[in-house]
Each structure stands twice: as C-alpha cells, then as structure tokens.
Amino acid sequence: MATTDKKEDASSQPGEPVRFQAEIRQLLDILVHSLYTRREVFLRELISNASDALNRMQFEMLTNTDVVDAQVAAAVRITVDEAGKRLTISDTGVGMSRAELVENLGTIARSGAQRFIENAKETGTDASDIIGRFGVGFYSVFMIAEEVRVTSRSFRPTDEAACWVCTGGESFTLESSDRRQRGTLIEIKLREEAAEFADAFRITQIVKQHSDYVPFPIYVGKQTDKPGEFKIANQQTALWRQPARDLKAGEYVEFFRQLTFSGGDPLLHIHYVADAPVQIYSILFVPAKAGRDLFTARYESGIRLHARKILIEENCRSLVPEYLRFLQGVVDCEDLPLNVARENVQSSPLLGKISRVLGRKVVDEFKKLAVNDGDKYLGFWNEFGIFLKEGAATDPEAAGDLMELLRFRSTLDDAVTALAEYVLRIKDERKEIYYLLADDLRSATRSPHLDYFKRNGYEVLLLVEPVDAFLMANVREFDGHKLVNVASGDMNLPPAAEAEDATVEEPLAGRDLARLIVKFKSQLGTRVADVRDTDRLSGSPVRLVDSGGAPGREVQRAMRVMDREYEQPKMVLELNARHPLLRSLVHLPEPSEILDLCVEQLFDAALLLEGLHPDPAGIVPRLQDLMQAAVGKAAPAA
Ligand code: ADP
Ligand code: MG
C-alpha cells in the first residue's frame, strides 16, 4: 500500500490512503489495543465536538448570513441501529471542508497527543476518561469502533462536502461526498464487544450522565424511528442562569465534571450573579488540585466566556485577576457586544470590570470559608495558598484583603497561623510581627537569627517559599503592626532576657575581643563587609547580617530567585562574645592552624545557614583538616 508521510491537501485522489501524523498513529495504537473500562466517554467527546461546531456556527452567524442552511436549527442527532451494530452522530455546526478534515482529523501535529500518550502510560486504563483534556478527544471513538466515516459539509457555500474513512490503522482515506446539509455526520460501525452502544436507552443514559448541560438539544432515536419520534436526552440548561437556591450540590458537581472532562469533585463552587457594575451570571469552581501548567506563563485558563449564552471564548484569561488563574467555570455576560471580534474580547474594558467584581467576590468567599470551616480552608490553602501569596505580592489593590487569608508556619508549633492569630498572641505592647526568610523549614529552625527571639519567647514566622520574599518586599504591615525581618542587623530591641541557666559565661571583652575581631577581619578580608560583636546571639557562635547600605533581605532574596547570576552584597559577620567556642579560640597561641581553620569554618557555616553558600560540598575537605588537626598530633605513630 502506498502510504506517505507528507501532508496531504484537498487535491489528494479519492480513496488514496493518507498516513496519520506520527503521534496520532501512536495514540490510535494505544486506543485500539487497550481495554478501557469507561469506554462510553467517546460519546461525550463526539458530542462536545458537535457542540463546539454549533457554538462556532452561532458565533459566525452573528456577522455572516451568507452560509449554507442559514435557517436550520442547531441540534445534535444520535441514531442507533441495533441490528446493524451501528451508531451515527450528526450536527448542524460549522462542518469541515475536505482540507479541514485532513488537517483536523489526522495530519496536524497536536501537542496533546504526546502528553496523552505519556499520561496513558502512567495511569493505564483510566486515561481514556481524560482524553478530552488533551485536545485529541475525537480519537477516543476508536475505543469502540471498527470503522468510522466522517462526512462533512462546511458552512462556506463554495466548499464541497467530503468523507473521511478510517479503520483505526496507520492511515485514513478520503472520498468525495454529495452531502448537501451543513454540518458533520459521524457513522460508526461498532466493534463486536461494543455492541451495547447500539441501544437507544443506553445512549440516552450516557448523554444524561456526561452531556446533560450541553446547550443544544441532543436527539436520540432508532434508525426505524421517524424524525418526530426522536427524543431530546439532555436538559440543555445554562445552570449559571438558574437561581442558586434551586440547585442541588450534586448538580454543580456534575456540571464541573462535564466542564472539565474529569471524574473528580471540585473543592468549592461559587455561584454568583451580579447586576452592577456589570451584569453577569457565573459559576466558578476551585478544583481539587492545581494543574502544573498554572506555574508556567503559558497556562490555559479554565474559564469560559459566554455573551448572552453564546460561547465567545473557551479559555478566557482576563475574567479573573491573574493570581486566581486556578479557577474554572463559566462567566456569562449580558453587556458584551455580540459582534465584537474574538481577538478584541480580551482587551475589552468590560473584562477588566468583570475581573475586579469576580476577584472581590471570590476573595470574600474564601474569607467566609476560612471562618466557617477552618479545616476545609486549610485543605484549600495547602493546594492554592501560593497563589494568594502571589496576589498579595503583586496586586496592591487586593493585598489588604488577601493578607487576612494568608497562613504561615511559625516557631510556635507545627500548625500554620494567620497574621491575626499571631497578633492576638503578642503579650506585650509590641507593635511588630517578626519573620524569618529561609530556604526551607529545617534551615529556618536552625537559624542563628532566632536565638534572641527564642530566648525572649517571641514568636517568629518562618517564610520558606520563594514567593515569600516578593510578598514581604511589597507588604510591610498588617493591622497596624510592622512586619520585621529578624535577620536585619539594625533592629532596636530590648536587651535579651537573662538566660535561665546561670552557667552562661562572661562575655569576652576588651583586648581579647578586639584581638579576635582583628583576626577574623584579616583572615576573611574582602569576603565580609565588617566583623563586630553582638548580644543578640545565644546558642550560635556567629551570624551574618546585612551591612548598612545593602538592599533589604527580601529584595536580595527576590533577586536571587529571579537571577542566578545575582551577586550577593557583602555581609557583616557578627560574633557572639559569650560563646564558649569563641572564648576558647582566644586562648590558642598564634599562629595556629586550628584557629585559621575555625575562622574559615565559622564563616562557611554562617553562609550555609543563610542558604548563601556557593559550594557546600567544598566544606568537607576542611572539616577533615580540622579533625586531623584535632587528633593528628596526639595520634600515636603506627
Ligand atoms: P478538540 O475538540 O479538543 O479540538 P478533537 O480531537 O476532539 O480535539 O477534535 C479535533 C478537531 O476536529 C476539532 O478541533 C475540530 O476542528 C474538528 N472537529 C471534530 N469534530 C467536529 C465536528 N463535529 N464538526 C466540526 N469540526 C469537528
Ligand atoms: Mg473535542
């Protein structure tokens, strides 16, 4: 058989096989040869394509009346032939020209195909359930079909009808067709083991379960029925236009599933209707999990924009503030001019208004949840909290509102805390909220900057996510309390509480201290901005703080997150004059190899604790030298 990899166009000979694009071939191979348990989803996919085609037709007819079958009603029709084990699905949508059939159903490379294949390998049998999300839903028909014929006539009067035929192998063929009606007809010869789908009752059930909210009538009937005997199987309701009080929780869940091609439950739904400043009907969902693409710039919005029920845009980005991009759902706007070109929708000032209204409403709902159901809110926070932090860091208008919703780890215990809770726990007149920025919780809890605060019983928030630096660079107070970084060198703090154990030794002073500082300075040279003593440390021998003119810690950290090459400003090394180690160092007779090694090691350890060490593994050889120096001379010769 003469097959070819080159792209075929409308001029190919009738009946000549056209080879599928490579990934599609693999995809088909998987779909044909796997035993899927939920094969009925093929119907949802074909109906969803029909519905898309009908939507596009409605949209086209807003501005163009020179189309085939201008008067025909928008509908989907499913016919079953039990005896012949056949099933047909037809629609009166935009249809496809011959060239479009070739491209859409076989030769255009689609990124989703590869992603579906990977996913199918991971998840096995359930993968068929989510195929629609990968933009290759049409091919799911090959889970149940022996042969598929797609006959289509485009709405453009000059385009001829054509027919695409495939038996699930590596290629398809094209035939000419004399179809006169606009739209697409899909004829399926069912496989032996899929004969159950040639049953009107079964098909009606599947439609109700998976496609109930498709906004066009889906007629189901037997081949022998007269046209008037076909019955509408779906509700076709615009759920978002019904009063929330009339809807049951289960209906939202079903709608969510149909909208997202998934079997899961949403975490939360928000059904919101507003009259001013814009008239909108909307249902927004918080899904159970944040999709991975949300963390990339090319994320796909899960919110559909309708204007007076007509679908204008499937993945509309500008309907909610960007930090709420995890929301999915539908927004139906009465005020959007219907003749607006699709490209201009995104830039319509109306969308900005909608986004502000919805943003406020959603944040309000989150606040209610936080108050009424703390556990559920925590579940939400664990999955989506990072987006709210992003919002507070980037959206000055929303920041005030969002601060209430933020949760942080703290030195208090393992649970997260709200800022308001922290403030309630402040026992004295203090007007500060203390926080520490670190790379992770474990290094945070070991930070020398906490010494003073632990000793005084002051709670410190531990901020360990990259976004925290941006957050703290932008938000400087909460409810009249200043947010203060415990790593800043120049804080005015009351003297540290006396340690409980009286064993604490007298600090180094006078000449001893001066000598030690000189030693550190001369050895570390330009690697530090300065060396000085501090009374803020207790358990830790040294720490690094910013020198006077340096940009704030938050800014430095944010710079490091954004730019790997960012050069850290030199820092000040502070010495704990009470620490036994430093006290002993003073007594080492100079020159001392151990003293040199200790100075290096203390500096390195301080860098490590700040998460600033450029070469942590480089510390190991010196540690060995130190051990050698400690035992070496005492070790007896073999
Ligand atoms: P998706 O629907 O996500 O684009 P599919 O694999 O389901 O992916 O469909 C591929 C393409 O084939 C559609 O984007 C559309 O262009 C075309 N198509 C499929 N079914 C129809 C139909 N009934 N009417 C018109 N075009 C269709
Ligand atoms: Mg589809």
XYZ file of C-alpha atoms and ligand atoms in Angstrom:
666
model
C 0.000 0.000 0.000
C 1.420 3.354 -0.991
C 1.406 5.491 2.083
C 3.147 8.770 2.551
C 4.246 10.956 5.422
C 3.921 14.218 3.573
C 0.961 16.432 4.370
C -1.925 15.750 2.040
C -4.200 18.515 0.905
C -7.583 18.751 -0.675
C -6.195 17.655 -4.020
C -5.486 14.081 -2.951
C -7.119 11.384 -5.070
C -10.356 9.962 -3.705
C -9.624 6.826 -1.791
C -5.882 7.340 -1.586
C -4.648 6.497 1.923
C -3.199 9.371 3.909
C -0.826 8.470 6.697
C -1.602 9.872 10.152
C 0.843 12.244 11.780
C 3.313 10.219 13.899
C 1.922 10.898 17.390
C -1.633 10.298 16.214
C -0.536 6.863 14.941
C 0.812 6.004 18.377
C -2.283 7.389 20.045
C -4.544 5.280 17.848
C -2.482 2.210 18.527
C -2.983 2.700 22.260
C -6.699 3.421 21.981
C -7.381 0.470 19.710
C -5.444 -2.047 21.773
C -6.197 -1.088 25.369
C -9.115 -2.418 27.349
C -10.706 0.647 28.812
C -13.363 0.408 31.484
C -15.065 3.704 30.754
C -15.323 3.479 27.007
C -18.635 5.362 26.962
C -16.733 8.666 27.246
C -16.227 8.501 23.479
C -19.794 9.799 23.194
C -19.078 12.780 25.426
C -16.125 13.644 23.178
C -18.108 13.446 19.936
C -20.963 15.456 21.438
C -18.549 18.026 22.771
C -17.081 18.412 19.275
C -20.582 18.776 17.833
C -21.399 21.359 20.471
C -18.191 23.268 19.680
C -19.125 23.232 15.994
C -22.620 24.531 16.801
C -21.189 27.237 19.014
C -18.856 28.350 16.271
C -21.788 28.426 13.853
C -23.806 30.671 16.167
C -20.827 32.917 16.521
C -20.290 33.049 12.760
C -23.900 33.952 12.135
C -23.671 36.992 14.358
C -21.880 38.709 11.491
C -22.327 36.496 8.435
C -25.549 35.307 6.855
C -24.050 34.016 3.612
C -23.883 30.445 4.873
C -25.243 27.052 3.885
C -28.562 26.216 5.602
C -28.925 29.613 7.276
C -32.320 28.635 8.689
C -31.553 25.208 10.048
C -31.893 24.673 13.817
C -28.868 23.991 15.973
C -29.027 20.376 17.145
C -27.213 17.094 17.613
C -28.859 13.877 16.479
C -27.851 10.359 17.510
C -29.262 7.364 15.680
C -28.794 3.753 16.773
C -29.107 0.673 14.593
C -29.190 -2.287 16.928
C -29.304 -4.986 14.292
C -26.533 -3.460 12.197
C -24.447 -2.576 15.320
C -24.127 0.953 14.076
C -24.317 4.376 15.627
C -24.419 7.786 13.931
C -23.978 11.246 15.364
C -24.768 14.306 13.305
C -24.736 18.017 13.950
C -25.665 21.219 12.149
C -22.481 23.027 13.149
C -19.785 24.708 11.071
C -18.762 21.472 9.360
C -15.391 20.862 7.721
C -14.089 21.253 4.199
C -12.046 18.468 2.670
C -8.808 20.182 3.665
C -10.082 20.728 7.204
C -11.000 17.050 7.518
C -7.467 16.097 6.554
C -5.850 18.550 8.905
C -8.162 18.307 11.911
C -8.510 14.559 11.879
C -5.069 13.374 11.046
C -2.187 15.369 9.736
C -1.737 18.307 12.085
C 0.673 17.544 14.900
C -1.020 18.147 18.220
C 0.991 18.628 21.372
C -1.790 16.999 23.370
C -1.276 13.667 21.623
C 2.204 13.251 23.080
C 1.046 14.346 26.507
C -1.870 11.933 26.406
C 0.415 9.063 25.420
C 2.688 9.793 28.374
C -0.283 10.073 30.677
C -1.802 6.841 29.389
C 1.416 5.018 30.188
C 1.352 6.357 33.742
C -2.319 5.976 34.598
C -3.206 2.948 32.487
C -6.886 2.268 31.965
C -8.325 5.497 33.338
C -6.539 7.625 30.779
C -9.415 7.351 28.313
C -11.545 9.276 30.774
C -9.463 12.414 30.465
C -8.589 12.261 26.778
C -10.735 15.347 26.046
C -8.401 17.476 28.108
C -5.549 16.786 25.733
C -7.310 18.138 22.662
C -7.450 14.746 20.923
C -10.872 13.611 22.128
C -12.113 12.670 18.679
C -9.839 9.633 18.541
C -11.493 8.098 21.603
C -14.099 6.791 19.153
C -11.566 4.114 18.229
C -12.017 2.525 21.642
C -15.342 1.203 20.351
C -15.295 1.486 16.569
C -14.299 -0.946 13.891
C -14.758 1.687 11.226
C -15.527 5.402 11.356
C -16.818 7.549 8.500
C -16.912 11.310 8.974
C -18.889 13.094 6.264
C -18.891 16.854 6.478
C -20.089 19.919 4.645
C -18.694 23.266 5.664
C -20.914 26.318 6.202
C -18.996 28.125 3.436
C -21.163 27.871 0.311
C -18.217 27.271 -2.029
C -16.701 24.365 -0.065
C -17.555 20.870 -1.225
C -18.518 18.044 1.080
C -16.066 15.199 1.694
C -15.841 11.960 3.612
C -13.035 10.707 5.876
C -12.837 6.973 6.460
C -10.657 5.069 8.931
C -10.492 1.635 10.484
C -8.057 2.562 13.248
C -4.848 1.693 11.387
C -1.993 3.915 10.363
C -3.836 5.837 7.693
C -7.225 7.127 6.607
C -8.792 7.634 3.195
C -10.756 10.492 1.689
C -13.739 10.157 -0.550
C -15.923 12.726 -2.176
C -19.453 13.115 -0.943
C -22.679 14.637 -2.187
C -23.880 15.659 1.275
C -25.942 18.817 0.924
C -26.747 19.742 4.526
C -24.386 21.808 6.566
C -22.555 20.064 9.386
C -20.928 16.773 10.225
C -22.178 13.203 10.187
C -20.156 10.552 12.016
C -21.049 6.953 11.181
C -19.634 4.312 13.467
C -19.506 0.587 12.854
C -19.209 -0.763 16.389
C -16.799 -3.485 17.346
C -18.376 -6.774 18.369
C -17.620 -6.215 22.044
C -19.007 -2.658 21.927
C -22.426 -3.600 20.539
C -24.044 -2.338 23.777
C -23.755 1.194 22.383
C -26.272 0.482 19.620
C -29.024 0.850 22.178
C -31.177 3.981 22.474
C -31.753 3.574 26.203
C -28.062 3.145 26.958
C -27.151 6.121 24.761
C -29.788 8.296 26.443
C -28.307 7.427 29.825
C -24.793 8.261 28.720
C -25.955 11.606 27.341
C -27.667 12.436 30.631
C -24.629 11.478 32.615
C -21.917 13.164 30.594
C -23.526 15.794 28.396
C -26.608 16.991 30.236
C -25.579 20.651 30.189
C -24.632 20.862 26.530
C -26.625 23.922 25.457
C -28.093 22.349 22.302
C -30.763 19.654 22.058
C -29.358 16.150 21.650
C -31.976 13.947 19.965
C -31.740 10.180 20.357
C -33.703 7.639 18.329
C -33.645 4.350 16.440
C -32.916 4.079 12.771
C -36.507 2.980 12.249
C -37.993 5.971 14.103
C -39.499 8.834 12.159
C -37.760 12.197 12.720
C -40.571 13.332 15.041
C -40.091 10.254 17.230
C -36.562 11.152 18.321
C -36.409 12.294 21.933
C -34.293 15.019 23.491
C -31.991 13.375 26.029
C -30.350 16.363 27.744
C -31.572 19.252 29.901
C -29.558 21.881 27.956
C -29.849 24.290 30.816
C -27.490 27.159 31.360
C -27.033 26.204 35.002
C -25.426 29.515 35.811
C -28.612 31.368 34.865
C -30.736 29.470 37.345
C -31.210 30.720 40.888
C -28.664 29.105 43.192
C -31.391 28.150 45.662
C -32.993 25.858 43.058
C -29.814 23.877 42.500
C -28.526 20.912 44.433
C -24.873 20.329 45.314
C -24.837 17.303 43.010
C -25.794 19.422 40.023
C -22.762 21.645 40.491
C -20.535 18.590 40.744
C -21.973 17.140 37.527
C -21.567 20.460 35.780
C -17.965 20.674 36.966
C -17.249 17.212 35.599
C -18.779 17.985 32.241
C -16.928 21.250 32.064
C -13.515 19.850 32.951
C -13.766 16.386 31.361
C -12.962 14.876 34.709
C -14.497 12.480 37.173
C -13.477 14.365 40.299
C -15.217 16.729 42.682
C -14.434 20.428 42.964
C -13.208 21.754 46.285
C -15.625 24.648 46.192
C -18.135 26.301 43.901
C -19.126 29.934 43.785
C -22.374 30.734 42.017
C -22.525 34.463 41.555
C -24.986 36.703 39.757
C -24.484 40.472 39.636
C -26.381 43.375 38.091
C -23.934 46.186 38.651
C -21.442 47.422 37.629
C -21.740 44.631 35.044
C -24.496 42.157 34.506
C -23.046 38.680 34.804
C -24.066 35.149 35.614
C -21.222 32.955 36.747
C -20.287 29.685 38.332
C -16.670 29.370 39.373
C -15.028 26.259 40.756
C -11.918 25.715 42.799
C -10.676 22.341 41.527
C -9.241 19.754 43.879
C -5.702 20.189 42.607
C -3.669 22.912 40.951
C -2.694 21.918 37.410
C 1.038 22.007 36.819
C 0.768 24.376 33.885
C -0.515 27.084 36.244
C 3.082 27.638 37.276
C 4.133 28.494 33.743
C 3.427 31.664 31.787
C 1.601 29.691 29.117
C -1.059 28.317 31.455
C -4.502 27.748 29.982
C -7.415 29.453 31.676
C -10.265 27.152 32.655
C -12.928 29.830 32.453
C -15.329 30.129 29.531
C -16.776 33.405 28.458
C -20.343 33.463 27.171
C -22.212 36.507 25.962
C -25.954 36.039 26.327
C -25.480 32.268 26.414
C -23.333 32.095 23.268
C -19.847 30.781 23.865
C -17.406 33.517 22.922
C -14.162 32.128 24.233
C -13.294 28.799 25.752
C -10.169 29.637 27.736
C -10.582 33.264 28.614
C -7.733 34.614 30.692
C -8.902 38.064 31.657
C -12.066 37.215 33.559
C -10.436 36.959 36.977
C -7.260 38.518 38.398
C -4.236 36.537 37.271
C -3.447 35.166 40.722
C -6.848 33.417 40.697
C -5.951 31.558 37.495
C -6.656 28.215 39.179
C -10.410 28.872 38.977
C -12.522 27.049 36.413
C -16.050 27.703 35.290
C -18.325 29.882 33.230
C -18.933 33.599 33.055
C -21.922 34.758 31.027
C -22.110 38.480 30.404
C -25.153 40.394 29.227
C -23.293 43.565 28.365
C -20.674 42.273 25.942
C -21.457 43.410 22.381
C -22.042 40.244 20.384
C -20.388 41.481 17.229
C -17.075 42.024 18.976
C -14.325 40.155 17.176
C -12.791 37.337 19.180
C -9.347 38.951 19.134
C -10.771 42.113 20.682
C -12.595 40.425 23.517
C -9.532 40.125 25.728
C -8.833 43.825 25.535
C -12.409 44.953 26.166
C -12.555 47.262 29.188
C -15.591 45.306 30.274
C -13.393 42.333 31.084
C -11.364 44.433 33.479
C -14.564 45.320 35.285
C -15.711 41.706 35.414
C -12.321 40.665 36.727
C -12.481 43.159 39.589
C -16.032 42.190 40.523
C -15.288 38.470 40.450
C -11.948 38.896 42.242
C -13.652 40.639 45.147
C -16.442 38.086 45.303
C -14.089 35.114 45.266
C -11.831 36.549 47.979
C -14.956 37.191 50.050
C -15.974 33.564 49.694
C -12.520 32.408 50.747
C -12.800 34.586 53.838
C -16.146 33.059 54.695
C -14.722 29.596 54.255
C -11.762 30.404 56.491
C -14.151 31.491 59.241
C -16.828 28.827 58.836
C -14.813 25.737 58.005
C -11.194 26.068 59.075
C -10.249 22.517 58.101
C -11.576 22.837 54.598
C -9.871 26.194 54.295
C -6.561 24.615 55.287
C -7.016 21.977 52.602
C -7.583 24.759 50.125
C -4.638 26.726 51.483
C -2.246 23.809 51.146
C -3.062 23.487 47.472
C -3.627 27.089 46.419
C -2.122 29.286 49.143
C 0.855 30.069 46.977
C -1.451 31.839 44.501
C -2.933 34.021 47.221
C 0.581 34.965 48.324
C 1.358 35.837 44.730
C -1.759 38.016 44.692
C -0.753 39.850 47.849
C 2.744 40.351 46.431
C 1.685 41.611 43.017
C -1.761 43.154 43.277
C -1.636 46.215 45.545
C -5.401 46.669 45.306
C -6.110 43.195 46.607
C -3.197 42.927 49.034
C -5.066 44.353 52.027
C -7.874 41.853 51.623
C -5.614 38.928 50.889
C -3.385 39.374 53.957
C -6.231 38.063 56.072
C -6.252 34.852 54.058
C -2.548 34.118 54.285
C -1.218 31.376 56.539
C 2.353 30.958 57.750
C 4.479 28.488 59.617
C 5.919 29.857 62.820
C 8.278 28.994 65.650
C 5.245 28.298 67.813
C 4.336 24.805 66.619
C 3.759 22.702 63.549
C 0.451 24.269 62.539
C 0.111 27.283 60.279
C -1.117 30.570 61.630
C -2.986 33.599 60.351
C -1.484 37.037 60.969
C -4.474 37.987 63.116
C -3.831 34.973 65.341
C -0.184 35.970 65.694
C -1.214 39.476 66.754
C -3.596 38.070 69.368
C -0.737 36.097 70.895
C 1.521 39.135 71.404
C 1.698 39.537 75.155
C 3.236 42.996 75.495
C 2.885 46.392 73.844
C 4.975 45.265 70.924
C 3.875 46.574 67.512
C 5.973 44.211 65.443
C 5.370 40.936 63.689
C 8.677 39.111 63.329
C 9.546 36.865 60.435
C 12.493 34.969 59.028
C 13.114 34.183 55.368
C 14.793 30.853 54.686
C 15.134 28.195 52.015
C 13.307 25.510 53.947
C 11.856 24.795 57.368
C 14.776 22.828 58.670
C 17.335 25.500 57.993
C 14.870 28.100 59.263
C 14.589 26.470 62.670
C 18.402 26.341 62.949
C 18.919 29.963 62.053
C 21.079 31.965 64.483
C 18.752 34.905 63.926
C 16.206 33.109 66.071
C 18.472 32.968 69.152
C 17.280 36.223 70.649
C 13.619 35.611 69.870
C 13.573 32.095 71.240
C 15.184 33.326 74.415
C 12.612 36.095 74.827
C 9.691 33.883 73.903
C 8.820 35.954 70.831
C 7.061 34.107 68.048
C 8.686 34.342 64.608
C 7.008 33.487 61.307
C 9.084 31.134 59.161
C 8.772 32.013 55.486
C 10.254 29.328 53.302
C 8.696 29.732 49.861
C 10.344 31.729 47.061
C 7.211 33.871 46.723
C 7.560 34.983 50.370
C 10.443 37.302 49.554
C 8.309 39.102 46.985
C 5.423 39.183 49.413
C 7.437 40.767 52.204
C 9.088 43.196 49.811
C 5.623 44.530 48.992
C 3.656 44.240 52.187
C 5.197 46.000 55.138
C 2.492 45.883 57.768
C -0.629 44.162 58.961
C -3.336 45.778 61.047
C -1.036 48.468 62.410
C 1.773 46.012 63.110
C 5.054 46.358 61.239
C 6.429 43.244 59.606
C 10.068 42.959 60.695
C 12.764 40.644 59.359
C 14.713 39.138 62.280
C 17.828 38.937 60.125
C 18.191 42.695 59.836
C 21.205 43.906 61.774
C 19.868 47.254 62.886
C 16.824 46.489 64.993
C 16.065 48.316 68.169
C 15.290 45.506 70.520
C 15.133 45.475 74.287
C 18.074 43.622 75.844
C 17.811 39.868 75.723
C 16.210 38.149 78.665
C 18.802 36.642 81.000
C 19.357 33.012 80.250
C 17.806 30.695 82.788
C 20.864 28.576 83.347
C 23.418 30.522 85.337
C 26.251 28.646 83.663
C 26.447 31.266 80.953
C 29.909 32.605 80.867
C 31.060 36.162 80.994
C 31.449 37.624 77.511
C 34.836 38.249 76.036
C 35.741 41.839 76.434
C 38.413 44.418 75.874
C 41.632 43.278 74.310
C 40.556 39.667 73.880
C 37.514 40.630 71.892
C 39.416 43.188 69.850
C 42.098 40.623 69.012
C 39.517 38.102 67.875
C 37.754 40.640 65.688
C 41.051 41.654 64.101
C 41.871 38.018 63.443
C 38.525 37.400 61.692
C 38.851 40.602 59.698
C 42.347 39.920 58.487
C 41.588 36.364 57.518
C 38.226 36.917 55.804
C 39.387 40.121 54.112
C 37.007 41.382 51.431
C 34.705 38.411 51.832
C 32.876 40.324 54.564
C 31.834 43.962 54.851
C 32.747 44.032 58.537
C 33.193 41.931 61.682
C 31.702 43.019 65.011
C 30.278 41.596 68.216
C 26.596 41.292 69.104
C 24.495 40.454 72.140
C 21.664 39.063 70.031
C 23.038 35.528 69.825
C 22.972 32.823 72.464
C 23.402 29.262 71.157
C 25.065 30.285 67.902
C 28.688 31.474 67.766
C 28.310 33.781 64.750
C 25.797 35.035 62.228
C 25.693 37.104 59.038
C 23.647 40.300 58.781
C 23.280 42.937 56.081
C 25.596 45.875 56.044
C 24.051 49.317 56.228
C 23.602 50.341 52.593
C 22.549 46.960 51.213
C 19.060 46.474 49.797
C 16.636 44.707 52.137
C 16.821 40.968 52.644
C 13.523 40.490 50.797
C 14.779 42.300 47.736
C 18.078 40.389 47.743
C 16.232 37.134 48.022
C 13.793 38.033 45.283
C 16.749 38.983 43.080
C 18.350 35.615 43.721
C 15.140 33.798 42.822
C 14.930 35.681 39.538
C 18.576 35.841 38.591
C 21.035 33.046 39.258
C 23.946 35.345 38.499
C 22.864 37.878 41.115
C 25.835 38.949 43.163
C 25.082 38.969 46.863
C 26.237 42.193 48.599
C 28.947 41.629 51.217
C 27.589 40.999 54.679
C 28.638 41.720 58.245
C 29.809 38.816 60.397
C 28.633 39.183 63.983
C 30.385 37.337 66.796
C 28.756 36.027 69.956
C 31.256 37.105 72.621
C 29.672 34.743 75.159
C 30.013 31.612 73.099
C 32.408 29.026 74.612
C 33.928 28.254 71.241
C 34.939 31.846 70.581
C 36.165 32.198 74.149
C 38.461 29.222 73.635
C 39.723 30.457 70.298
C 41.185 33.486 72.023
C 43.437 31.290 74.081
C 45.021 29.492 71.157
C 48.616 30.581 70.754
C 49.188 32.179 67.356
C 49.971 31.224 64.700
C 47.550 28.349 64.986
C 46.384 26.074 62.212
C 43.254 25.234 64.178
C 42.402 28.907 64.657
C 42.700 29.539 60.895
C 40.571 26.546 60.104
C 37.957 27.541 62.695
C 37.598 31.064 61.317
C 37.017 29.659 57.845
C 34.635 27.043 59.125
C 32.575 29.502 61.176
C 32.208 31.806 58.190
C 31.242 28.916 55.924
C 28.715 27.611 58.423
C 27.133 31.068 58.668
C 26.834 31.208 54.863
C 25.341 27.744 54.868
C 22.706 28.708 57.422
C 21.760 31.720 55.324
C 21.350 29.484 52.307
C 24.080 31.510 50.626
C 26.953 29.062 50.411
C 28.129 28.777 46.802
C 29.826 25.402 47.291
C 28.581 23.449 50.326
C 30.488 20.290 49.420
C 33.689 22.342 49.487
C 33.426 22.425 53.273
C 34.162 18.731 53.596
C 37.952 18.746 52.994
C 38.389 21.475 55.604
C 36.326 19.517 58.116
C 38.730 16.654 57.594
C 41.680 19.002 58.101
C 40.074 20.191 61.320
C 39.640 16.674 62.609
C 43.170 15.861 61.597
C 44.452 18.925 63.441
C 42.412 17.989 66.498
C 43.638 14.388 66.738
C 46.616 14.249 64.415
C 49.391 15.364 66.660
C 48.090 13.267 69.530
C 47.754 10.116 67.395
C 50.472 7.602 68.154
C 52.607 6.592 65.227
C 51.732 3.143 63.935
P -10.555 19.267 20.233
O -12.038 19.145 20.211
O -10.024 19.401 21.619
O -10.010 20.303 19.304
P -10.733 16.708 18.979
O -9.771 15.613 18.728
O -11.952 16.337 19.759
O -9.962 17.873 19.689
O -11.210 17.325 17.606
C -10.261 17.742 16.660
C -10.777 18.791 15.716
O -11.625 18.242 14.714
C -11.624 19.863 16.345
O -10.832 20.884 16.895
C -12.440 20.367 15.170
O -11.711 21.314 14.429
C -12.616 19.139 14.338
N -13.922 18.522 14.574
C -14.167 17.392 15.251
N -15.476 17.110 15.276
C -16.103 18.092 14.572
C -17.465 18.384 14.225
N -18.475 17.606 14.638
N -17.697 19.492 13.489
C -16.697 20.294 13.068
N -15.405 20.069 13.363
C -15.104 18.978 14.104
Mg -13.001 17.617 21.239
